[in-house]
mmCIF file of C-alpha atoms in Angstrom:
data_model
loop_
_atom_site.group_PDB
_atom_site.id
_atom_site.type_symbol
_atom_site.label_atom_id
_atom_site.label_comp_id
_atom_site.label_asym_id
_atom_site.label_seq_id
_atom_site.Cartn_x
_atom_site.Cartn_y
_atom_site.Cartn_z
ATOM 1 C CA MET A 67 13.758 -3.362 -3.182
ATOM 2 C CA ALA A 68 14.588 -5.133 -6.418
ATOM 3 C CA ALA A 69 17.914 -6.491 -5.240
ATOM 4 C CA ALA A 70 16.380 -7.886 -2.074
ATOM 5 C CA VAL A 71 14.016 -10.032 -4.067
ATOM 6 C CA VAL A 72 16.691 -12.230 -5.626
ATOM 7 C CA PRO A 73 17.397 -14.462 -2.596
ATOM 8 C CA ALA A 74 13.736 -15.422 -2.129
ATOM 9 C CA ALA A 75 13.038 -16.684 -5.610
ATOM 10 C CA SER A 76 16.358 -18.404 -6.126
ATOM 11 C CA SER A 77 16.076 -20.010 -2.692
ATOM 12 C CA VAL A 78 12.750 -21.484 -3.725
ATOM 13 C CA LEU A 79 14.147 -22.734 -7.014
ATOM 14 C CA LEU A 80 17.275 -24.182 -5.454
ATOM 15 C CA ALA A 81 15.183 -25.871 -2.768
ATOM 16 C CA GLN A 82 12.943 -27.355 -5.429
ATOM 17 C CA ALA A 83 15.988 -28.538 -7.331
ATOM 18 C CA ALA A 84 17.367 -30.169 -4.209
ATOM 19 C CA ALA A 85 14.044 -31.919 -3.654
ATOM 20 C CA THR A 86 14.032 -33.339 -7.171
ATOM 21 C CA GLY A 87 17.628 -34.591 -7.085
ATOM 22 C CA ALA A 88 19.135 -37.299 -4.939
ATOM 23 C CA GLN A 89 21.098 -35.875 -2.048
ATOM 24 C CA PRO A 90 24.652 -37.171 -1.910
ATOM 25 C CA GLY A 91 25.517 -39.402 0.977
ATOM 26 C CA ALA A 92 23.255 -40.384 3.831
ATOM 27 C CA SER A 93 21.479 -38.640 6.666
ATOM 28 C CA ALA A 94 24.568 -36.824 7.991
ATOM 29 C CA VAL A 95 24.510 -34.412 5.042
ATOM 30 C CA GLN A 96 23.767 -30.767 5.840
ATOM 31 C CA THR A 97 22.456 -28.360 3.224
ATOM 32 C CA SER A 98 22.777 -24.578 3.025
ATOM 33 C CA VAL A 99 21.321 -22.073 0.580
ATOM 34 C CA GLY A 100 22.708 -18.572 0.253
ATOM 35 C CA THR A 101 24.807 -16.044 -1.600
ATOM 36 C CA VAL A 102 28.484 -16.758 -2.147
ATOM 37 C CA GLN A 103 30.465 -14.476 0.143
ATOM 38 C CA SER A 104 33.899 -15.709 -0.880
ATOM 39 C CA VAL A 105 35.614 -18.645 -2.496
ATOM 40 C CA SER A 106 39.371 -19.136 -2.165
ATOM 41 C CA ALA A 107 42.046 -21.594 -1.052
ATOM 42 C CA GLY A 108 39.638 -24.512 -1.099
ATOM 43 C CA THR A 109 37.038 -22.815 1.075
ATOM 44 C CA LEU A 110 33.557 -21.573 0.204
ATOM 45 C CA SER A 111 31.701 -19.128 2.463
ATOM 46 C CA LEU A 112 27.985 -18.447 2.092
ATOM 47 C CA ASN A 113 25.788 -15.707 3.483
ATOM 48 C CA SER A 114 23.026 -18.098 4.457
ATOM 49 C CA ASP A 115 19.413 -17.186 3.750
ATOM 50 C CA LYS A 116 18.718 -18.316 7.316
ATOM 51 C CA GLY A 117 21.193 -15.779 8.645
ATOM 52 C CA GLY A 118 24.879 -15.823 9.415
ATOM 53 C CA SER A 119 27.807 -17.174 7.473
ATOM 54 C CA VAL A 120 28.399 -20.855 6.630
ATOM 55 C CA SER A 121 31.749 -22.198 5.478
ATOM 56 C CA TYR A 122 32.589 -25.367 3.600
ATOM 57 C CA THR A 123 35.847 -26.973 2.614
ATOM 58 C CA LEU A 124 35.950 -27.499 -1.154
ATOM 59 C CA PRO A 125 37.845 -30.669 -2.089
ATOM 60 C CA ALA A 126 39.285 -30.889 -5.589
ATOM 61 C CA ASN A 127 36.755 -33.515 -6.597
ATOM 62 C CA VAL A 128 33.645 -31.701 -5.327
ATOM 63 C CA ARG A 129 30.734 -31.993 -7.753
ATOM 64 C CA VAL A 130 29.633 -28.612 -9.117
ATOM 65 C CA LEU A 131 26.475 -28.184 -11.179
ATOM 66 C CA GLN A 132 25.263 -24.967 -12.808
ATOM 67 C CA LEU A 133 21.488 -24.520 -12.923
ATOM 68 C CA ALA A 134 19.829 -21.965 -15.159
ATOM 69 C CA PRO A 135 17.655 -19.377 -13.350
ATOM 70 C CA GLY A 136 14.048 -20.490 -13.485
ATOM 71 C CA SER A 137 14.881 -24.194 -13.599
ATOM 72 C CA THR A 138 13.996 -26.511 -10.730
ATOM 73 C CA ASP A 139 15.111 -29.783 -12.308
ATOM 74 C CA LEU A 140 18.660 -30.927 -11.643
ATOM 75 C CA LYS A 141 18.476 -32.978 -14.815
ATOM 76 C CA THR A 142 18.849 -29.694 -16.694
ATOM 77 C CA ALA A 143 21.963 -28.654 -14.752
ATOM 78 C CA GLN A 144 25.266 -28.499 -16.587
ATOM 79 C CA PRO A 145 28.598 -29.707 -15.163
ATOM 80 C CA ALA A 146 30.777 -26.896 -13.843
ATOM 81 C CA SER A 147 33.902 -26.512 -11.749
ATOM 82 C CA VAL A 148 35.069 -24.756 -8.616
ATOM 83 C CA THR A 149 36.569 -22.022 -10.775
ATOM 84 C CA ASP A 150 33.069 -21.147 -12.002
ATOM 85 C CA ILE A 151 31.974 -20.159 -8.489
ATOM 86 C CA ALA A 152 32.193 -16.405 -7.877
ATOM 87 C CA GLU A 153 31.212 -13.914 -5.213
ATOM 88 C CA GLY A 154 27.571 -12.924 -5.528
ATOM 89 C CA ASP A 155 26.441 -16.185 -7.099
ATOM 90 C CA ARG A 156 23.589 -18.122 -5.536
ATOM 91 C CA ALA A 157 24.421 -21.618 -4.326
ATOM 92 C CA LEU A 158 22.960 -24.668 -2.648
ATOM 93 C CA VAL A 159 25.725 -26.588 -0.935
ATOM 94 C CA SER A 160 25.369 -30.115 0.407
ATOM 95 C CA GLY A 161 28.157 -31.226 2.707
ATOM 96 C CA ARG A 162 29.162 -33.601 5.453
ATOM 97 C CA ALA A 163 29.891 -32.224 8.904
ATOM 98 C CA GLY A 164 33.270 -33.080 10.392
ATOM 99 C CA ASP A 165 34.330 -33.690 13.978
ATOM 100 C CA ASN A 166 35.883 -30.237 14.251
ATOM 101 C CA GLY A 167 32.646 -28.400 13.421
ATOM 102 C CA THR A 168 33.557 -27.718 9.809
ATOM 103 C CA ALA A 169 31.788 -29.235 6.809
ATOM 104 C CA THR A 170 33.189 -30.647 3.588
ATOM 105 C CA ALA A 171 31.194 -29.855 0.463
ATOM 106 C CA LEU A 172 29.973 -32.864 -1.499
ATOM 107 C CA ARG A 173 27.957 -30.972 -4.102
ATOM 108 C CA VAL A 174 27.441 -27.334 -5.107
ATOM 109 C CA VAL A 175 24.421 -26.341 -7.186
ATOM 110 C CA LEU A 176 25.167 -22.938 -8.662
ATOM 111 C CA MET A 177 23.111 -20.100 -10.146
ATOM 112 C CA LYS A 178 25.288 -17.379 -11.658
ATOM 113 C CA SER A 179 24.475 -13.836 -10.540
ATOM 114 C CA GLY A 180 24.703 -12.454 -14.082
ATOM 115 C CA ALA A 181 22.254 -15.036 -15.402
ATOM 116 C CA ILE A 182 19.874 -14.284 -12.532
ATOM 117 C CA ALA A 183 19.977 -10.556 -13.316
ATOM 118 C CA GLN A 184 19.259 -11.179 -16.979
ATOM 119 C CA ASN A 185 16.430 -13.549 -16.127
ATOM 120 C CA ASN A 186 15.016 -11.000 -13.665
ATOM 121 C CA ALA A 187 14.693 -8.369 -16.358
ATOM 122 C CA SER A 188 12.902 -10.761 -18.678
ATOM 123 C CA ARG A 189 10.484 -11.975 -16.037
ATOM 124 C CA GLN A 190 9.771 -8.461 -14.787
ATOM 125 C CA GLN A 191 8.540 -7.706 -18.265
ATOM 126 C CA ASP A 192 6.477 -10.881 -18.198
ATOM 127 C CA TRP A 193 4.848 -9.913 -14.888
ATOM 128 C CA GLN A 194 4.002 -6.572 -16.419
ATOM 129 C CA ARG A 195 2.575 -8.149 -19.575
ATOM 130 C CA ARG A 196 0.775 -11.151 -18.088
ATOM 131 C CA GLY A 197 0.249 -10.108 -14.482
ATOM 132 C CA SER A 198 -3.106 -9.722 -12.813
ATOM 133 C CA GLY A 199 -4.449 -9.878 -9.309
ATOM 134 C CA GLY A 200 -7.186 -9.195 -6.847
ATOM 135 C CA ILE A 201 -8.986 -10.271 -3.718
ATOM 136 C CA VAL A 202 -9.594 -13.982 -3.258
ATOM 137 C CA GLU A 203 -13.311 -14.655 -3.188
ATOM 138 C CA ALA A 204 -13.180 -18.451 -3.148
ATOM 139 C CA VAL A 205 -10.645 -21.292 -3.143
ATOM 140 C CA ASP A 206 -11.363 -24.760 -4.517
ATOM 141 C CA PRO A 207 -8.322 -26.958 -3.848
ATOM 142 C CA ALA A 208 -10.048 -30.009 -5.345
ATOM 143 C CA ALA A 209 -10.604 -28.207 -8.644
ATOM 144 C CA HIS A 210 -7.229 -26.401 -8.334
ATOM 145 C CA THR A 211 -8.893 -23.015 -8.876
ATOM 146 C CA LEU A 212 -9.206 -19.620 -7.238
ATOM 147 C CA THR A 213 -11.903 -17.025 -7.804
ATOM 148 C CA VAL A 214 -10.489 -13.517 -7.644
ATOM 149 C CA THR A 215 -12.316 -10.198 -7.816
ATOM 150 C CA SER A 216 -10.812 -6.905 -8.952
ATOM 151 C CA GLY A 217 -13.362 -4.155 -8.558
ATOM 152 C CA THR A 218 -16.373 -5.368 -10.522
ATOM 153 C CA HIS A 219 -14.259 -7.798 -12.558
ATOM 154 C CA LYS A 220 -14.095 -11.475 -11.591
ATOM 155 C CA GLU A 221 -11.479 -13.962 -12.750
ATOM 156 C CA THR A 222 -11.086 -17.709 -12.330
ATOM 157 C CA ILE A 223 -7.464 -18.707 -11.742
ATOM 158 C CA THR A 224 -6.603 -22.241 -12.805
ATOM 159 C CA THR A 225 -3.503 -23.969 -11.461
ATOM 160 C CA THR A 226 -1.499 -27.075 -12.299
ATOM 161 C CA PRO A 227 1.201 -29.073 -10.469
ATOM 162 C CA SER A 228 3.781 -26.820 -12.129
ATOM 163 C CA THR A 229 2.247 -23.589 -10.796
ATOM 164 C CA VAL A 230 4.626 -21.911 -8.346
ATOM 165 C CA PHE A 231 2.988 -20.657 -5.138
ATOM 166 C CA ARG A 232 4.689 -18.190 -2.824
ATOM 167 C CA ARG A 233 3.323 -16.499 0.270
ATOM 168 C CA TYR A 234 4.392 -13.495 2.314
ATOM 169 C CA ALA A 235 5.447 -14.300 5.851
ATOM 170 C CA PRO A 236 2.974 -13.043 8.502
ATOM 171 C CA GLY A 237 3.775 -9.474 9.449
ATOM 172 C CA SER A 238 6.546 -9.220 6.867
ATOM 173 C CA VAL A 239 7.012 -6.493 4.265
ATOM 174 C CA LYS A 240 9.925 -8.291 2.611
ATOM 175 C CA PHE A 241 9.397 -10.415 -0.454
ATOM 176 C CA GLU A 242 12.636 -12.242 0.254
ATOM 177 C CA GLU A 243 10.823 -13.709 3.244
ATOM 178 C CA ALA A 244 8.033 -15.047 1.053
ATOM 179 C CA SER A 245 8.161 -18.820 1.165
ATOM 180 C CA LEU A 246 7.155 -21.681 -1.064
ATOM 181 C CA SER A 247 3.499 -22.484 -0.413
ATOM 182 C CA LYS A 248 0.501 -24.283 -1.887
ATOM 183 C CA ILE A 249 -3.076 -23.531 -2.843
ATOM 184 C CA ASP A 250 -4.308 -24.678 0.584
ATOM 185 C CA ASP A 251 -2.443 -21.745 2.148
ATOM 186 C CA ILE A 252 -4.624 -19.239 0.287
ATOM 187 C CA HIS A 253 -7.874 -18.120 1.921
ATOM 188 C CA PRO A 254 -10.830 -15.905 0.994
ATOM 189 C CA GLY A 255 -9.932 -12.286 1.691
ATOM 190 C CA ASP A 256 -6.259 -12.761 0.826
ATOM 191 C CA GLN A 257 -4.662 -10.682 -1.877
ATOM 192 C CA VAL A 258 -2.972 -12.449 -4.762
ATOM 193 C CA ARG A 259 -0.839 -11.508 -7.703
ATOM 194 C CA VAL A 260 -0.976 -13.932 -10.627
ATOM 195 C CA ARG A 261 1.240 -14.367 -13.682
ATOM 196 C CA GLY A 262 -0.133 -16.440 -16.529
ATOM 197 C CA ASP A 263 -2.028 -16.638 -19.795
ATOM 198 C CA LYS A 264 -5.452 -15.010 -19.900
ATOM 199 C CA SER A 265 -8.397 -16.252 -21.889
ATOM 200 C CA SER A 266 -9.604 -14.101 -24.778
ATOM 201 C CA ASP A 267 -12.465 -12.710 -22.687
ATOM 202 C CA GLY A 268 -10.273 -12.158 -19.629
ATOM 203 C CA SER A 269 -12.428 -14.363 -17.403
ATOM 204 C CA THR A 270 -9.798 -17.024 -16.691
ATOM 205 C CA ILE A 271 -6.043 -17.141 -16.172
ATOM 206 C CA ALA A 272 -3.858 -20.241 -16.402
ATOM 207 C CA ALA A 273 -1.380 -19.465 -13.643
ATOM 208 C CA ASP A 274 2.362 -19.970 -13.946
ATOM 209 C CA GLU A 275 2.983 -18.251 -10.622
ATOM 210 C CA ILE A 276 0.839 -17.016 -7.728
ATOM 211 C CA VAL A 277 2.021 -14.869 -4.839
ATOM 212 C CA SER A 278 -0.368 -14.404 -1.932
ATOM 213 C CA GLY A 279 -0.568 -12.642 1.387
ATOM 214 C CA ALA A 280 -2.921 -11.399 4.071
ATOM 215 C CA PHE A 281 -2.677 -7.636 4.198
ATOM 216 C CA ARG A 282 -4.587 -4.697 5.535
ATOM 217 C CA ASN A 283 -5.442 -1.769 3.294
ATOM 218 C CA VAL A 284 -6.108 1.640 4.806
ATOM 219 C CA ALA A 285 -7.031 4.978 3.252
ATOM 220 C CA GLY A 286 -7.480 8.327 4.953
ATOM 221 C CA LEU A 287 -6.180 11.767 5.745
ATOM 222 C CA ILE A 288 -2.878 12.122 7.552
ATOM 223 C CA THR A 289 -3.295 13.623 11.012
ATOM 224 C CA ARG A 290 0.318 13.309 12.114
ATOM 225 C CA VAL A 291 3.744 12.616 10.653
ATOM 226 C CA ASP A 292 6.254 11.589 13.329
ATOM 227 C CA SER A 293 9.719 11.641 11.787
ATOM 228 C CA GLY A 294 11.318 10.600 15.071
ATOM 229 C CA ALA A 295 9.250 7.440 15.381
ATOM 230 C CA ASN A 296 9.020 6.953 11.583
ATOM 231 C CA THR A 297 5.241 6.676 11.726
ATOM 232 C CA VAL A 298 2.231 8.180 10.011
ATOM 233 C CA THR A 299 -1.150 8.450 11.708
ATOM 234 C CA LEU A 300 -4.313 8.734 9.640
ATOM 235 C CA ASN A 301 -8.039 8.710 10.126
ATOM 236 C CA ASP A 302 -9.197 5.553 8.402
ATOM 237 C CA LEU A 303 -12.051 6.570 6.111
ATOM 238 C CA ALA A 304 -13.642 3.124 6.456
ATOM 239 C CA THR A 305 -13.697 2.905 10.262
ATOM 240 C CA LYS A 306 -13.434 6.621 11.131
ATOM 241 C CA LYS A 307 -10.750 5.623 13.635
ATOM 242 C CA PRO A 308 -7.090 6.654 13.875
ATOM 243 C CA VAL A 309 -4.504 4.201 12.595
ATOM 244 C CA THR A 310 -0.767 4.515 13.142
ATOM 245 C CA ILE A 311 1.452 2.943 10.525
ATOM 246 C CA ALA A 312 5.202 2.399 10.793
ATOM 247 C CA ILE A 313 7.412 3.375 7.847
ATOM 248 C CA THR A 314 10.575 1.307 7.462
ATOM 249 C CA GLY A 315 13.429 1.138 5.006
ATOM 250 C CA GLU A 316 11.513 -1.618 3.208
ATOM 251 C CA SER A 317 8.374 0.514 2.797
ATOM 252 C CA ASP A 318 7.717 1.719 -0.748
ATOM 253 C CA LEU A 319 6.416 5.305 -0.774
ATOM 254 C CA ARG A 320 5.097 6.715 -4.064
ATOM 255 C CA SER A 321 3.360 9.886 -5.203
ATOM 256 C CA LEU A 322 0.518 9.903 -7.736
ATOM 257 C CA PRO A 323 0.686 12.961 -10.028
ATOM 258 C CA ALA A 324 -2.516 15.036 -10.031
ATOM 259 C CA GLU A 325 -3.158 14.593 -13.751
ATOM 260 C CA MET A 326 -2.886 10.812 -13.533
ATOM 261 C CA ALA A 327 -5.074 10.695 -10.426
ATOM 262 C CA ALA A 328 -7.728 12.685 -12.263
ATOM 263 C CA ARG A 329 -7.647 10.316 -15.219
ATOM 264 C CA PHE A 330 -8.020 7.218 -13.055
ATOM 265 C CA ALA A 331 -10.850 8.856 -11.126
ATOM 266 C CA ALA A 332 -12.648 9.885 -14.314
ATOM 267 C CA ARG A 333 -12.428 6.389 -15.724
ATOM 268 C CA ALA A 334 -13.671 4.891 -12.470
ATOM 269 C CA ARG A 335 -16.746 7.107 -12.761
ATOM 270 C CA GLY A 336 -17.182 6.118 -16.382
ATOM 271 C CA GLY A 337 -16.221 9.573 -17.532
ATOM 272 C CA ALA A 338 -13.555 10.834 -19.885
ATOM 273 C CA ALA A 339 -10.027 11.819 -19.071
ATOM 274 C CA GLY A 340 -10.957 15.343 -19.968
ATOM 275 C CA GLN A 341 -12.980 15.593 -16.783
ATOM 276 C CA GLY A 342 -9.765 15.533 -14.823
ATOM 277 C CA GLY A 343 -9.989 19.024 -13.383
ATOM 278 C CA THR A 344 -13.500 18.495 -12.083
ATOM 279 C CA ASP A 345 -12.667 15.092 -10.708
ATOM 280 C CA ALA A 346 -9.559 16.342 -8.967
ATOM 281 C CA ALA A 347 -11.491 19.051 -7.236
ATOM 282 C CA ALA A 348 -14.334 16.746 -6.321
ATOM 283 C CA GLY A 349 -11.876 14.157 -5.099
ATOM 284 C CA SER A 350 -10.129 16.559 -2.770
ATOM 285 C CA ALA A 351 -13.386 17.770 -1.287
ATOM 286 C CA GLY A 352 -14.858 14.290 -1.102
ATOM 287 C CA ALA A 353 -11.905 12.801 0.726
ATOM 288 C CA ARG A 354 -12.006 15.525 3.338
ATOM 289 C CA GLN A 355 -15.747 15.131 3.840
ATOM 290 C CA GLY A 356 -15.291 11.380 4.197
ATOM 291 C CA ALA A 357 -12.588 11.807 6.807
ATOM 292 C CA GLY A 358 -14.946 13.939 8.845
ATOM 293 C CA GLY A 359 -17.653 11.303 8.712
ATOM 294 C CA VAL A 360 -19.740 13.227 6.180
ATOM 295 C CA SER A 361 -20.986 11.298 3.173
ATOM 296 C CA ALA A 362 -19.959 12.871 -0.095
ATOM 297 C CA ALA A 363 -22.903 11.119 -1.703
ATOM 298 C CA ALA A 364 -25.335 12.875 0.595
ATOM 299 C CA ASN A 365 -23.776 16.259 0.005
ATOM 300 C CA SER A 366 -22.967 16.225 -3.666
ATOM 301 C CA GLY A 367 -24.736 13.269 -5.205
ATOM 302 C CA GLU A 368 -21.371 11.686 -5.960
ATOM 303 C CA GLY A 369 -19.899 8.499 -4.543
ATOM 304 C CA ALA A 370 -18.687 8.787 -1.003
ATOM 305 C CA PRO A 371 -15.023 8.144 -0.473
ATOM 306 C CA GLY A 372 -14.134 5.242 1.719
ATOM 307 C CA GLY A 373 -11.181 3.177 2.852
ATOM 308 C CA ALA A 374 -8.945 1.761 0.196
ATOM 309 C CA ALA A 375 -9.827 -1.572 1.654
ATOM 310 C CA ARG A 376 -10.845 -3.484 4.676
ATOM 311 C CA GLY A 377 -8.033 -5.386 6.308
ATOM 312 C CA ALA A 378 -7.632 -8.936 7.481
ATOM 313 C CA GLY A 379 -10.220 -10.425 9.793
ATOM 314 C CA GLY A 380 -13.208 -8.528 8.461
ATOM 315 C CA SER A 381 -10.996 -6.024 6.766
ATOM 316 C CA GLY A 382 -9.318 -8.073 4.094
ATOM 317 C CA GLY A 383 -7.618 -5.789 1.631
ATOM 318 C CA PRO A 384 -8.797 -5.271 -1.878
ATOM 319 C CA ALA A 385 -6.905 -5.571 -5.013
ATOM 320 C CA GLY A 386 -9.451 -3.687 -7.002
ATOM 321 C CA VAL A 387 -8.549 -2.992 -10.591
ATOM 322 C CA ALA A 388 -10.674 -0.320 -12.087
ATOM 323 C CA GLY A 389 -9.098 2.191 -14.364
ATOM 324 C CA ARG A 390 -7.154 2.191 -17.557
ATOM 325 C CA PRO A 391 -4.112 4.362 -17.892
ATOM 326 C CA ALA A 392 -3.860 7.134 -20.402
ATOM 327 C CA GLY A 393 -3.296 6.269 -24.006
ATOM 328 C CA GLY A 394 -5.980 3.612 -24.115
ATOM 329 C CA ARG A 395 -3.643 0.864 -22.872
ATOM 330 C CA SER A 396 -5.456 -1.507 -20.579
ATOM 331 C CA GLY A 397 -4.027 -1.898 -17.104
ATOM 332 C CA ASP A 398 -4.570 -0.972 -13.471
ATOM 333 C CA LEU A 399 -3.106 1.339 -10.893
ATOM 334 C CA SER A 400 -1.033 -1.447 -9.383
ATOM 335 C CA GLN A 401 0.682 -1.955 -12.718
ATOM 336 C CA VAL A 402 1.896 1.638 -12.959
ATOM 337 C CA ILE A 403 2.702 2.308 -9.326
ATOM 338 C CA THR A 404 6.317 1.146 -9.545
ATOM 339 C CA ARG A 405 6.914 3.747 -12.259
ATOM 340 C CA LEU A 406 5.535 6.604 -10.156
ATOM 341 C CA PRO A 407 7.834 9.127 -8.441
ATOM 342 C CA LYS A 408 9.409 7.952 -5.211
ATOM 343 C CA ALA A 409 8.441 9.742 -2.007
ATOM 344 C CA THR A 410 9.857 9.904 1.510
ATOM 345 C CA LEU A 411 8.374 10.365 4.957
ATOM 346 C CA ALA A 412 9.480 13.998 4.821
ATOM 347 C CA ASP A 413 7.320 14.525 1.728
ATOM 348 C CA LEU A 414 4.103 13.603 3.561
ATOM 349 C CA LYS A 415 2.019 16.410 5.023
ATOM 350 C CA THR A 416 -0.786 16.630 7.553
ATOM 351 C CA GLY A 417 -4.164 16.726 5.809
ATOM 352 C CA GLU A 418 -2.920 14.795 2.776
ATOM 353 C CA ALA A 419 -4.902 11.756 1.604
ATOM 354 C CA VAL A 420 -3.016 8.477 1.276
ATOM 355 C CA MET A 421 -3.708 4.825 0.502
ATOM 356 C CA VAL A 422 -1.615 2.240 2.329
ATOM 357 C CA VAL A 423 -1.111 -1.504 2.048
ATOM 358 C CA ALA A 424 0.330 -2.721 5.340
ATOM 359 C CA SER A 425 1.326 -5.916 7.048
ATOM 360 C CA GLY A 426 0.086 -6.772 10.497
ATOM 361 C CA ALA A 427 -3.182 -7.953 11.972
ATOM 362 C CA SER A 428 -6.138 -5.605 12.284
ATOM 363 C CA GLY A 429 -6.592 -4.369 15.818
ATOM 364 C CA PRO A 430 -5.066 -1.662 18.019
ATOM 365 C CA ALA A 431 -3.373 1.238 16.283
ATOM 366 C CA GLY A 432 0.357 1.012 15.902
ATOM 367 C CA ASN A 433 0.773 -2.624 14.868
ATOM 368 C CA LEU A 434 0.850 -1.997 11.124
ATOM 369 C CA THR A 435 3.901 -1.593 8.903
ATOM 370 C CA ALA A 436 3.594 0.010 5.478
ATOM 371 C CA ILE A 437 4.475 -2.099 2.485
ATOM 372 C CA THR A 438 3.251 0.442 -0.069
ATOM 373 C CA LEU A 439 2.025 3.984 0.585
ATOM 374 C CA LEU A 440 0.589 6.156 -2.171
ATOM 375 C CA SER A 441 -0.084 9.862 -1.768
ATOM 376 C CA GLY A 442 -2.029 12.216 -4.035
ATOM 377 C CA VAL A 443 -5.087 9.964 -4.017
ATOM 378 C CA GLU A 444 -7.986 12.300 -3.102
ATOM 379 C CA PRO A 445 -9.623 11.964 -6.556
ATOM 380 C CA LEU A 446 -9.423 8.182 -6.363
ATOM 381 C CA LEU A 447 -11.060 7.945 -2.957
ATOM 382 C CA ALA A 448 -13.937 10.143 -4.102
ATOM 383 C CA ALA A 449 -14.466 8.245 -7.339
ATOM 384 C CA SER A 450 -15.856 5.011 -5.934
ATOM 385 C CA PRO A 451 -19.366 4.811 -4.476
ATOM 386 C CA GLN A 452 -18.208 1.939 -2.264
ATOM 387 C CA GLY A 453 -14.997 3.630 -1.250
ATOM 388 C CA GLY A 454 -11.646 3.065 -2.899
ATOM 389 C CA ALA A 455 -11.642 -0.529 -1.710
ATOM 390 C CA ASN A 456 -13.637 -1.836 -4.609
ATOM 391 C CA SER A 457 -12.161 0.271 -7.342
ATOM 392 C CA PHE A 458 -8.433 0.712 -6.966
ATOM 393 C CA SER A 459 -5.441 -1.293 -5.899
ATOM 394 C CA ILE A 460 -2.033 0.018 -5.006
ATOM 395 C CA SER A 461 -0.911 -3.599 -4.645
ATOM 396 C CA PRO A 462 1.264 -4.750 -1.734
ATOM 397 C CA TRP A 463 3.615 -6.577 -3.990
ATOM 398 C CA SER A 464 7.295 -5.880 -4.235
ATOM 399 C CA LEU A 465 8.266 -7.263 -7.571
ATOM 400 C CA GLY A 466 11.437 -5.323 -7.989
ATOM 401 C CA GLY A 467 10.608 -2.815 -10.654
ATOM 402 C CA GLY A 468 7.601 -2.870 -12.853
ATOM 403 C CA GLU A 469 4.950 -5.013 -11.247
ATOM 404 C CA GLY A 470 6.515 -8.176 -11.729
ATOM 405 C CA GLY A 471 8.871 -10.567 -10.673
ATOM 406 C CA GLY A 472 10.511 -13.569 -11.823
ATOM 407 C CA GLU A 473 13.595 -15.279 -10.633
ATOM 408 C CA GLY A 474 14.233 -12.411 -8.495
ATOM 409 C CA ALA A 475 11.396 -10.221 -9.197
ATOM 410 C CA GLY A 476 8.395 -11.105 -7.353
ATOM 411 C CA PRO A 477 5.419 -8.988 -6.448
ATOM 412 C CA GLN A 478 6.003 -5.255 -5.623
#
């Protein structure tokens, strides 16, 4: 999914650059953003982000500017030439349509693919180092702040005019379809991922970038795996109702190793990592009791497992952050999930407990599509008295490797 992220972020940046620079010519100018498909014999072809191929004639005197990844100000662009344009580069082309249906390029704003890749790696690391997230509790557009909760932790997110906002398209699992947005587009119950500088006490974050979306989180035991239809059906531990979730090529399936699950569960209970064996056993039993409608708390005195979240419209998903990974390094489950082993639909078994972040409105079964699915989670679901919703997040974000994004790496 990492490669797919590049068009979204660079499209946003190129669009911002276009907005800040004077467009050549008058109202007849057409603009296209996409990936360079070919450039030869005075012709440039783009794979447009809007779909299809767009071709421009490149006159010898066409203005070419090279913009560094991450920059949105054309004043920082450096002069370049047609010979600098190569297949795979990102480009914003402004041109004038001709009578024969073709267009002549007036200006090409270029982002080199190699520079984008290098910038991606750097910003992925930055998302990992300075990333946070959670469920939106309140939005104050006048004060330019968000209040976000992650388990029992609450953070105030401060924004400025330079903060970049992106939002997942409704029903989409693709980050490349996330579009430029604003703070007014974020609502209580949404999930957000934030990249920025944290205060010393961790109570506030000055946001450089915020990615938001309305998602549904579901946790439960698998009752059916349909390889023909590419779906998984589970009994939602929160609603005690069956939910069918589609698995697509964009869905990110991961498997949580038993030892790591035990450690997260132990920490969520306030225990030590050494309790892993007990927690793993309790988790497995607890999840199964929960799926049958039996409270683990009533039977064992431990917290009853519940859904990983409630979805949109009364079931807004959580981005709970409870747990610290082994080794004493602070973090959350969502920050390690992209380093977990990959799984496939064929790896999933009936009776197995999973946590899923899905797109799609809450309602009848079958209208959800998995963004992230995590198996091996029985200990986690049993560890939270309120159900996994308030303790753990598997994060819907697709940041392209390592919880973070950047010029091409946005939320994973």
